[in-house]
Every structure is written in C-alpha cells, then in structure tokens.
Coordinates of C-alpha atoms in Angstrom, one line a residue:
M1 CA 0.0 0.0 0.0
R2 CA 1.3 3.4 -1.0
Y3 CA 0.9 6.7 0.7
S4 CA 1.5 10.3 -0.1
T5 CA 5.0 11.8 0.4
G6 CA 5.9 12.1 4.1
F7 CA 2.6 10.5 5.1
F8 CA 3.1 6.9 6.0
I9 CA 4.9 7.4 9.4
P10 CA 2.4 10.0 10.7
L11 CA -0.5 7.7 9.8
L12 CA 1.1 4.9 11.9
L13 CA 1.7 7.3 14.8
L14 CA -1.9 8.4 14.8
A15 CA -3.0 4.8 14.8
A16 CA -0.7 4.0 17.7
C17 CA -2.1 7.0 19.7
A18 CA -5.7 5.9 19.7
Q19 CA -6.9 4.0 22.8
E20 CA -8.6 0.7 22.6
P21 CA -12.3 1.8 22.3
P22 CA -14.6 0.8 25.2
V23 CA -17.9 -0.9 24.3
P24 CA -20.8 1.6 23.9
S25 CA -23.3 1.3 26.7
A26 CA -26.2 1.2 24.3
A27 CA -25.0 -2.0 22.7
S28 CA -25.2 -4.0 26.0
S29 CA -27.1 -7.0 24.6
P30 CA -25.9 -9.3 21.8
G31 CA -29.2 -8.7 19.9
A32 CA -28.9 -4.9 20.0
T33 CA -25.2 -5.1 18.8
E34 CA -26.1 -7.4 15.9
T35 CA -28.9 -5.2 14.7
M36 CA -27.3 -1.8 15.2
H37 CA -23.7 -2.5 14.0
R38 CA -22.7 -4.6 11.0
V39 CA -19.4 -5.2 9.3
L40 CA -19.5 -6.0 5.5
E41 CA -16.8 -8.0 3.8
A42 CA -15.1 -9.0 7.0
D43 CA -12.4 -11.0 5.1
Q44 CA -11.4 -8.0 2.9
R45 CA -9.0 -5.4 4.2
S46 CA -8.2 -2.0 2.8
I47 CA -11.5 -0.6 1.6
W48 CA -10.4 2.9 0.7
G49 CA -13.8 4.3 -0.2
G50 CA -17.2 4.0 -1.6
D51 CA -20.6 5.6 -1.9
V52 CA -24.3 5.1 -1.0
R53 CA -27.3 5.6 -3.4
C54 CA -30.9 5.4 -2.1
D55 CA -34.4 5.4 -3.5
A56 CA -37.7 5.4 -1.5
S57 CA -37.4 1.8 -0.4
S58 CA -33.8 0.6 -0.5
C59 CA -30.1 1.7 -0.8
L60 CA -27.1 0.5 -2.7
L61 CA -23.7 0.6 -1.0
A62 CA -20.7 0.4 -3.3
A63 CA -17.2 -0.2 -1.9
V64 CA -13.8 -0.6 -3.6
L65 CA -11.9 -3.7 -2.5
H66 CA -8.5 -2.0 -2.7
T67 CA -6.1 -4.9 -2.3
K68 CA -8.3 -7.4 -4.1
G69 CA -8.7 -5.2 -7.2
A70 CA -12.5 -5.1 -7.4
V71 CA -15.6 -3.1 -6.6
A72 CA -18.6 -4.7 -4.8
V73 CA -22.2 -3.6 -4.3
W74 CA -24.6 -4.4 -1.5
R75 CA -28.4 -3.7 -1.4
F76 CA -30.0 -2.7 1.9
A77 CA -33.7 -3.4 2.3
G78 CA -34.1 -2.4 5.9
R79 CA -31.1 -3.5 7.9
A80 CA -30.4 -6.7 6.0
P81 CA -27.6 -6.2 3.5
V82 CA -27.4 -8.5 0.4
R83 CA -24.3 -8.6 -1.7
V84 CA -25.6 -8.3 -5.3
A85 CA -22.6 -7.8 -7.5
E86 CA -18.8 -7.6 -7.8
A87 CA -16.5 -6.7 -10.7
G88 CA -12.8 -6.8 -11.1
T89 CA -10.7 -3.8 -11.9
N90 CA -7.0 -3.1 -12.4
Y91 CA -4.6 -2.8 -9.5
H92 CA -5.8 -0.7 -6.5
P93 CA -9.2 0.9 -7.0
D94 CA -9.3 3.7 -4.5
H95 CA -12.8 5.3 -4.6
A96 CA -16.3 5.0 -6.1
R97 CA -19.2 7.4 -6.7
W98 CA -22.7 6.7 -7.9
L99 CA -23.8 8.9 -10.8
A100 CA -27.2 10.6 -11.1
D101 CA -28.3 8.0 -13.8
G102 CA -27.5 5.0 -11.5
R103 CA -24.1 4.2 -13.0
L104 CA -21.0 3.8 -10.8
A105 CA -17.8 5.6 -11.4
V106 CA -14.7 3.9 -9.9
A107 CA -11.2 5.6 -9.5
V108 CA -8.6 3.0 -10.5
E109 CA -5.0 3.7 -9.7
A110 CA -3.1 1.4 -12.0
G111 CA -5.5 2.0 -14.9
A112 CA -5.1 5.8 -14.6
S113 CA -8.8 5.8 -15.3
I114 CA -12.3 6.3 -14.1
D115 CA -14.1 3.0 -14.8
V116 CA -17.8 3.5 -15.4
F117 CA -20.1 0.5 -14.6
R118 CA -23.8 -0.2 -14.9
L119 CA -25.5 -2.5 -12.4
Q120 CA -27.7 -5.0 -14.2
G121 CA -29.2 -7.6 -11.9
D122 CA -26.3 -9.3 -10.2
A123 CA -23.7 -8.0 -12.6
L124 CA -21.6 -4.9 -12.8
L125 CA -21.0 -4.2 -16.5
R126 CA -18.1 -1.9 -17.4
E127 CA -19.3 0.7 -20.0
Q128 CA -16.2 2.9 -20.3
Q129 CA -12.7 3.5 -19.0
V130 CA -12.2 7.2 -19.0
P131 CA -8.5 8.3 -19.2
V132 CA -7.6 10.6 -16.4
G133 CA -4.0 11.5 -17.1
F134 CA -2.7 10.3 -13.7
P135 CA -3.4 7.6 -11.1
P136 CA -6.7 8.8 -9.5
R137 CA -7.3 8.7 -5.7
A138 CA -10.9 9.9 -5.8
V139 CA -13.7 10.9 -8.2
I140 CA -16.6 13.4 -7.8
A141 CA -19.6 14.1 -10.0
A142 CA -21.6 17.2 -10.8
D143 CA -22.6 19.5 -13.6
F144 CA -19.6 21.8 -13.5
D145 CA -20.0 23.5 -16.9
G146 CA -23.8 24.2 -16.7
D147 CA -24.7 22.2 -19.8
G148 CA -27.2 20.0 -18.0
R149 CA -25.0 16.9 -18.1
E150 CA -23.0 15.4 -15.2
D151 CA -19.2 15.7 -15.4
L152 CA -16.5 13.9 -13.5
I153 CA -13.5 15.4 -11.7
A154 CA -10.7 13.1 -10.4
A155 CA -8.2 13.9 -7.6
P156 CA -4.7 12.6 -7.8
Y157 CA -3.0 9.9 -5.7
S158 CA -0.1 12.4 -5.7
G159 CA 0.7 15.5 -7.7
K160 CA -0.7 19.0 -8.3
A161 CA -3.4 18.6 -10.9
L162 CA -7.1 17.6 -10.9
S163 CA -8.7 16.1 -14.0
W164 CA -12.0 17.3 -15.5
M165 CA -13.9 14.8 -17.7
P166 CA -17.0 16.5 -19.2
G167 CA -20.1 14.5 -19.8
R168 CA -21.0 14.1 -23.5
A169 CA -24.5 14.0 -25.2
D170 CA -24.2 10.2 -25.7
G171 CA -23.8 9.6 -21.9
A172 CA -20.0 8.9 -22.1
F173 CA -17.3 11.1 -20.7
A174 CA -14.5 12.8 -22.5
A175 CA -10.9 12.2 -21.5
G176 CA -9.5 14.2 -18.7
T177 CA -8.3 17.8 -19.0
P178 CA -5.8 19.0 -16.3
I179 CA -7.0 21.5 -13.7
P180 CA -4.4 23.3 -11.5
S181 CA -4.4 22.0 -7.9
C182 CA -2.7 22.1 -4.5
A183 CA -0.4 19.2 -3.6
T184 CA -2.2 15.8 -3.0
P185 CA -5.9 16.7 -2.4
W186 CA -7.1 13.2 -1.6
H187 CA -10.7 13.9 -0.6
V188 CA -12.2 16.6 -2.8
K189 CA -15.7 17.7 -1.8
L190 CA -18.3 19.8 -3.5
L191 CA -18.6 23.3 -2.2
P192 CA -22.2 24.6 -2.3
G193 CA -23.5 28.1 -2.0
A194 CA -22.5 29.6 -5.3
E195 CA -24.1 29.8 -8.7
R196 CA -21.9 27.0 -10.0
P197 CA -20.6 24.1 -7.8
G198 CA -17.0 24.6 -6.6
L199 CA -14.6 22.3 -4.8
I200 CA -12.8 22.2 -1.5
A201 CA -10.2 19.9 -0.1
G202 CA -7.5 19.5 2.5
C203 CA -4.2 19.0 0.7
L204 CA -1.8 16.5 2.3
D205 CA 1.6 17.5 1.0
D206 CA 1.4 21.3 1.1
K207 CA -0.8 21.3 4.2
T208 CA -3.4 23.7 2.9
L209 CA -7.2 24.1 2.8
T210 CA -7.9 24.9 -0.8
V211 CA -11.0 26.0 -2.6
W212 CA -11.6 25.8 -6.4
D213 CA -13.8 28.7 -7.7
N214 CA -16.0 27.7 -10.6
L215 CA -15.7 30.3 -13.3
G216 CA -17.8 28.4 -15.8
G217 CA -17.0 26.3 -18.9
G218 CA -15.0 23.8 -16.8
R219 CA -12.7 26.5 -15.5
L220 CA -12.0 25.8 -11.8
V221 CA -9.4 28.0 -10.3
P222 CA -7.7 27.0 -7.0
R223 CA -7.0 29.5 -4.1
T224 CA -5.4 28.8 -0.8
V225 CA -7.7 29.5 2.1
L226 CA -5.5 28.4 5.0
R227 CA -2.2 26.8 5.8
F228 CA -1.9 24.3 8.7
D229 CA 1.0 22.9 10.7
P230 CA -0.5 19.4 10.8
V231 CA -1.8 17.5 7.7
P232 CA -5.4 18.3 6.7
R233 CA -6.8 14.9 5.8
D234 CA -10.5 15.6 5.1
V235 CA -13.1 18.3 5.0
A236 CA -16.9 18.5 5.7
V237 CA -18.9 21.5 4.5
S238 CA -22.2 23.0 5.8
P239 CA -25.1 22.9 3.3
D240 CA -24.8 26.6 2.7
G241 CA -21.1 26.4 2.0
R242 CA -20.2 29.0 4.7
T243 CA -18.5 26.7 7.2
A244 CA -15.9 23.9 6.8
W245 CA -14.7 21.4 9.4
V246 CA -11.2 20.1 8.8
A247 CA -9.8 16.7 10.1
L248 CA -6.2 17.5 11.1
E249 CA -3.9 14.5 11.4
L250 CA -1.7 14.6 14.6
G251 CA -2.8 18.2 15.3
G252 CA -4.4 17.4 18.6
H253 CA -7.7 18.9 17.4
G254 CA -9.9 19.5 14.4
A255 CA -10.7 22.9 13.0
K256 CA -13.9 24.9 12.3
V257 CA -13.4 27.4 9.5
D258 CA -15.8 30.3 8.8
L259 CA -15.4 30.6 5.0
S260 CA -17.8 33.6 4.9
R261 CA -15.1 35.9 6.5
T262 CA -11.9 37.3 5.0
P263 CA -9.6 36.1 6.2
P264 CA -11.4 33.0 7.3
A265 CA -11.9 32.6 11.1
V266 CA -10.5 29.4 12.6
T267 CA -11.8 27.7 15.8
P268 CA -10.0 24.6 17.1
V269 CA -12.3 21.7 17.8
P270 CA -11.0 19.5 20.7
A271 CA -10.0 15.9 20.0
P272 CA -9.8 13.0 22.5
S273 CA -6.5 11.8 21.0
R274 CA -3.8 13.2 18.7
G275 CA -6.0 14.2 15.8
Y276 CA -8.5 13.1 13.1
V277 CA -8.3 11.4 9.7
A278 CA -11.9 11.9 8.4
V279 CA -15.0 14.0 9.0
D280 CA -18.6 14.1 8.0
L281 CA -21.6 16.1 9.1
M282 CA -25.1 15.0 10.2
S283 CA -28.2 17.0 9.3
D284 CA -28.6 18.2 12.9
G285 CA -25.1 19.6 13.0
T286 CA -23.5 16.7 14.9
L287 CA -19.9 16.2 13.7
V288 CA -18.5 12.7 13.0
W289 CA -14.7 12.3 13.1
G290 CA -12.7 9.3 12.1
E291 CA -9.8 7.8 14.1
D292 CA -8.2 4.4 14.4
R293 CA -10.9 1.8 15.4
R294 CA -13.4 4.4 16.5
V295 CA -15.5 7.4 15.4
I296 CA -16.0 10.5 17.5
L297 CA -19.3 12.2 17.6
Q298 CA -19.4 15.9 18.8
R299 CA -22.1 18.5 19.4
M300 CA -21.1 22.1 19.8
A301 CA -23.3 24.5 21.8
A302 CA -23.6 28.2 21.0
D303 CA -21.5 29.0 24.1
G304 CA -18.6 26.9 22.7
T305 CA -19.3 23.9 25.0
V306 CA -18.5 20.6 23.2
E307 CA -20.0 17.2 24.1
T308 CA -18.1 14.2 22.9
R309 CA -19.1 10.6 22.4
M310 CA -17.6 7.5 20.7
L311 CA -18.6 4.4 18.6
P312 CA -16.1 1.6 18.0
V313 CA -15.4 0.4 14.4
S314 CA -13.2 -2.4 13.0
G315 CA -10.4 -0.5 11.3
F316 CA -8.8 2.8 10.4
A317 CA -12.0 5.0 10.0
T318 CA -11.5 6.9 6.7
P319 CA -13.5 7.9 4.9
L320 CA -17.0 8.4 6.5
Q321 CA -20.5 8.8 5.0
V322 CA -23.7 9.7 6.8
A323 CA -26.7 8.2 5.0
D324 CA -30.1 6.7 5.9
L325 CA -29.4 3.1 4.8
D326 CA -32.4 1.4 6.3
R327 CA -34.8 4.2 5.1
D328 CA -36.4 4.7 8.5
G329 CA -35.9 8.5 8.6
V330 CA -32.9 8.3 11.0
E331 CA -29.4 8.9 9.8
D332 CA -26.9 6.0 9.8
L333 CA -23.1 5.9 9.5
V334 CA -21.0 4.1 6.9
V335 CA -17.2 3.7 7.7
Y336 CA -15.0 2.7 4.8
N337 CA -12.0 1.5 6.7
S338 CA -8.7 2.1 4.8
T339 CA -7.2 -0.7 7.0
G340 CA -9.2 -3.2 9.0
K341 CA -11.8 -5.9 8.4
G342 CA -14.2 -4.2 6.1
V343 CA -17.1 -1.6 5.9
D344 CA -18.7 -0.8 9.3
V345 CA -22.3 0.3 9.4
W346 CA -23.9 1.8 12.5
F347 CA -27.6 2.2 12.3
G348 CA -29.1 5.3 14.0
P349 CA -29.9 6.9 16.2
L350 CA -26.1 7.3 16.5
W351 CA -25.8 9.8 19.4
E352 CA -28.0 7.8 21.8
Q353 CA -25.9 4.7 21.2
A354 CA -22.5 6.4 21.5
H355 CA -20.4 6.2 24.7
P356 CA -19.7 9.5 26.5
L357 CA -16.0 10.3 26.1
P358 CA -14.1 13.0 28.0
I359 CA -11.5 15.2 26.3
E360 CA -8.2 14.6 28.0
D361 CA -5.4 17.0 28.4
K362 CA -2.8 16.0 25.7
K363 CA 0.0 18.3 26.9

C-alpha cells in the first residue's frame, strides 16, 4: 500500500495514539449489537472508499476492494444487506461514486482511469474506461459547466493537478483535462453556496485548505484558504457552504473554518486523541470524526461547549459517510476502513448509542 510523500509514518503514529475503544453502553445486549452494528466483507481489508445511493425503499452501497482489485455492491432493504454484484478492476481501485443516472464511477489507480459501470441484476458491466491523465485517488460528479450533463472530476494519488472529464451527449465522458491544484488533495468535496458548484479539499503535501472557484466552462481555479502545521486529511462542509470542518492528522484537534469571513476565522475543535483522519456532518449539526478503530461524535453548543461521544469500528476509519441506509428516517453511518476488516455500518440513532468520552489534556 502506497501513501503520499511524508505521510506513512504520521499515519502509523496516529493509529498508535488511539486508545482501545470501550464498548458503547447502548450495545449491551448481543441482539442490539447485531442489529445496530454490522461489518460488511469481513475477510477483505483496505476498503479505501465507496458511496451510497438510495431510492424510496432501499439503498445500494458500493465499496472498492482496494487490495483485491474489485468493486462490490450491497443492497440494503431495511437493515439486511445482500451482496448483489462484484466486478474486477485493475490494481488498486481507490474510490467509487454513484452517478445521477445510476451508473457507478470507480477511480482505479493502475489504470489511470475512471471506470464507469452499470448495475444489471447481479452483474456490474463496465461501459467505459475514461483516461484521467494520472493515477486517481478519488472521483466526484456534478454539472460543473452548466450544460445539464453530469461531469467527472478526479483527484490525484499524488501531484498538483485535478482532471476534468466533461459529460457528453451520448452519456459517455471525455478524456481528462488537467486543472491546477494544490499538492495531493485526496478527498475533494463539492462546495455549495455559489451559482456553480465549486470544490474544497485538504491538501496533504502542502498542508493547505484549498477552494476551487468555478468560473464556468469547466474552469475551476484554486485558491489557498488556509495553511496548517498538521496535515489536513479531510473536510466536511455545511449545506450553505459557509462553514468547513477540517480533520487534522496529529494536530491534537480538528478545525472549524468560517469561510464567509476574509480572512477565514478558525476555531480549534478538541480531539480526544492526537487528531482526526476523516470527518462528516449529520443533518442536525453533529460532527462525526474518524480515528483508528473508532469514530468520534461531537455536538457544539452556541457558548462553545463541546459534548463528545464514541462508537467503535473495526479498522482505520477513513472515509466516512452519513446516510439513511435502512430508510427509517434516521441517519446511519458508513465507515470505509482504509485498513481493517471491512465496511462498518452503524444504524441510527447514533448519538444515543455512542459512549460518552471526556476530552483529555494531551500536553
């Protein structure tokens, strides 16, 4: 397994700093644990990413099997997952994203491509291998040029360029065109709140929070918002695009960034260990942070008071995705463990099940 320049040793240090997670008090009975917490693909390690797509009655969860060289799909009807399909890829698929028309875009490192699949019954059929121009780490989809068709943007495994693959009238995607970037933006996210969707990411190698302003016609221009001493691994953004939360590896805290101010206002968010590697946001404002073998839930009051809780997971919790997998109106949590046993799913309500966790002095 490869990592970005200067990144492998800090990742191991962060894993070593996490404490063995206590068992949440809400999962006191075997029946409750089995229902509320599941691990998918327990024999498969290194699931670097995936995505959830839902309709009114069920959800599809796609996950890349990084070391196996494959992508797999499970269907959730309620809380009972059924594995419905798997397809092989070239060496090291790193991420997957469902497209608006139900197809699946998979970032494949060795192919230097985005492989586009269609799910038909129990088969994933590859429709296109879109040349990216570099080994991709992640893929994101939106209508970036305003022509009514979904486009793809890939982030690099390493390097200083994104790749824009515009959607064509026939449903295929054009080969990638380079877009200037910061250094190693592994987890690029959509930035809402403007006329055209922009992008935001924490950049591992130059330790910046970077925003790409969408000027139209596929022109996305990067600007550095902040620089950090620790590595910014992941970013979550509020629905209005005004606030970002940054997972800082080995920083001893996360960061809340007010993007509406110039310069942006930064507020440290306390961490129970040495830092975070992933972050996502629930609809009620609860933050979910990823660590080694656990996720941290935090609620921040208007007076600055922070309440912290914890749920255990089976591996290195990055990345994260909040979604209503069982379609009961309550948000659940999907953890794509980059190392560990597989994909963890915690069914909600999450806060009520999580174990209270004090923030210790790390000095």
